[in-house]
């Protein structure tokens, strides 16, 4: 509008020549056209705004309707849930059966444990009334009548208990025995947690070699029950009833002679069972004598209904023991004894109580750039070195599969503060110095290969990457670790002892500890210097003042 007024003023000038007047008139017409178009667009916008208001109103109505539908659905679901709860009270019955946390320490001796497993539950095992009456009328079940009750409210739990007590193992049948034990013990533990949520756990099975023969390199237990990644209950199973002694013996031999706090924390013992054919008995492996299991129950005959009821009763009490008594004693950074960890490139790690068994299938193709002879020699040459994992039984290579037994156990937890970082770096440097003295380089130093083996104690593991120093870095398909940086290899492209030192410095750079003192930062800078020749050797690094700051010398 202002532009049109300006044009009108110009056209009113008396001295305006015809050409200029014509230009102003053309400009006036153009502005008028623009104004007309703008008014038209404004009208369209008004219509769109009106339409949006209508759509918004419709959306509000739809939203209101959806809220009402959701409220109705929620009410229906609540009603259905209430009806379902009214029908099946397994949750409440399970809680009553288990009772409250007594707030007391767990039983101490084997005798105390035996009494604990025998004590009455907060409520007897629930069974369908028809099943209960059938059991009650059988004179052979008289001694267990008080352990069960008729229940018309705990359908799920009653069905689990019935499945357990009816599972008589078939004579010397491996499948029949497995089914019976699964129902008698594992299914009860699983069901109690599913109903109450009180004991999160994992189960594991090792079904190989149930002949009673113990191999040179020990196997995991046949049955493992882990809570918070800690083995808290295990079982040994033999198919033939005459092998019960072998099953008991393996409960002890598979524990080794060491009770590792890394694996078991403050646990005073490990409950377990031995089964052979229809025979089953509960035992305990004591911290002070792990090779000699002590019985904590009578020997049960699983062909007898009353004995199966007692086993289920003992298992519920075992759940209570694990939940209230033993779980508070578990280690904060556990190692899952009995577990088998599958890694890339055909590698598996079996964790036993006193060692780990490492296997690499197709060693030549899965571990390129590493020579078996170097591995055999390095474990021998560093068998007494500090800061390194050691071979409990030396490496073997049979039909292409590499195998070695290693110890001690350790967890991959990282240092939590600078004091622990100092201890860890010092241990790693000692291990690296020992490797270098023997003529080897590690080549794969990162936190997953640094293990905490106890309070203030650390070691460098995974020597399956070592090689004679120096090593010219191979091309495509050769050995190259993910932890290498652009400064790891020297100017000639070779991996040297200085490369190991640089990777130790990288540990300090990736430790996730925010505040490090000046001496620590100084050492880190020295170890990670870009020029390999500027880095100290591992031996020289151990003499750095930072290690003296913690009161520990090199």
Steps between C-alpha positions, in 0.01 A plus 500: 500500500783739583653431159171586323471828695855591399417429133184713526703790639747473211219499241360825648824687430426779240836483321488124429576417135298238314764226498556518875122518554457183294765321705330599826163388369645159402656470842167598659321225311766244603470594867123484479527152351740392779261637759212311344705177502598557863139552602409181317775305680386649831150379435633153422700501825185600690322204347790265586504632855129439529546148364785432745276613785239252388757221469642584843152480645451161337836379639398610850183301464694194377750536786218518749345190350836314512543593867159363576573180307836464679333551837240239416771256380705560815198439717428180311861385534497577873180308541644209303822511705303507822298204382819319400657573838189374669530179303873434550664599827835334425689825563357542849537130583865503383577802718332336798693179434834684488429727794667833575870573500605398852785751497733237646834369373478172307555162668870450569571128528394203289281384789332841516440482126343157529259628765423807287403290197275283718314781676134565426410759239277797576227303327502138371550417133167559319333221303168453327255348748460178301878447489532591866235246603667234285834564673342515845328163460826322408657368824849528351459879493412535866835659591452785250130578554586818690716625211205535259149646512191513282474835323222621273653844451863454382448336162838586346706404803294186565557386143877557533516302824291217356718479187805478726379227732355281224827499300640159586823446300509210260751234597850601388355722226695821442196675352272380778749609766542842340122553488454393862779724631380792291153474654617422853757776542542742210129549428427571867774766517386655171134503604567659839691785339243539222227540762688719750787666310723443803795317345610600147719223364645310205514126441767307318546136405799293394366174360825348370678202657263361765688172511677581826838554332683819599704647219845642540372854448199538727151573374240740641237354736214317327248749641576861592274756667633856495367795698644842416751318276630294795476122520289432811368148437622213282433136426682195369301235315586144401271274303580175682388458859833340591686824419368706792848495655651639180240779496585596859872490423458732202319755716834537678747459217322759287546752780876453489705575809445877503204700631528820302346816651481634144261216418314451829536822698417439867306177442590248774391204287335389178184284517484223240353162419624170363270274298553158346206318349215525753733599786533863607662667799570862597853600600695811588850592387657688790740791450761337721496162324365547147619158380291309755120546469303447821147351491216723621211265429424134498539305176166521318351229280322680217289194424320566832228768502569607859869555422412714198274713720789545745733604215252768389466616862880519534520694172256766623708538816809522280333789313447671837864441594628647173261793513528611862826350623756474221418771247623784726841327513562487125801681349442844342701413186454124458643243264235248398654163586357229276423738216626451146565826315497487122725757334569589138743310279421158646605591854323365810581556867375253760511639855572245771543562871879520493585561133367584157527275196563692179446334163549631148362285219678506163791672671702563184221690324333660804819629663705617203828668577554290814723192517409210729866448594516860622199441726642177641831674571364825639290327767804296598741796494275723713360237738628687808456856372291752690215675326425220252246220481660156520435162342375247755541245222706600197363562151419209270407488133298194402322459167515874445352595839714701740436447872655637818398505868564837666494647848423670725143618448446869447225747418514767231385781727688823445679704768259721691749766611857615444635272773361194324616635164853527639490138617360377168749690281789390719393135470458528122842663462655219703335246274607687187856530631509123556376438146759737355778341703400162353507650150125538437246776446137470607332705222146508647509702822160646589277496807313180408836322523584645842352290782441589864601191699436634849514810714772718346626223270489503120653310212532508122325211324443363149851412393357340185602815311874492579778494244876528490611865500520693278217404265450651157129583477341268246272615225138405453408189698794531739487567873369842594329575831208739534684689776778618268518872419683694232801526736522131594735387224842660464620707204582182307156349551626245755350400833771531767530499878430875481165412340402300809601795717280730293201269553562505877482878478171464313364314804556813705325704233191277494460425872191723545650666809442873462758643743862381471792666676790668324741206539246262346444732206876538457550123480209463260654764272834318506347160420287635215764723339453507122862410433570141606859590591374756753309246708658337806536123517263311728782460755575873489132589533475293819750738662280805440421701820126444452537141622681619812211737572279207595752346734587209270835469334578343166 
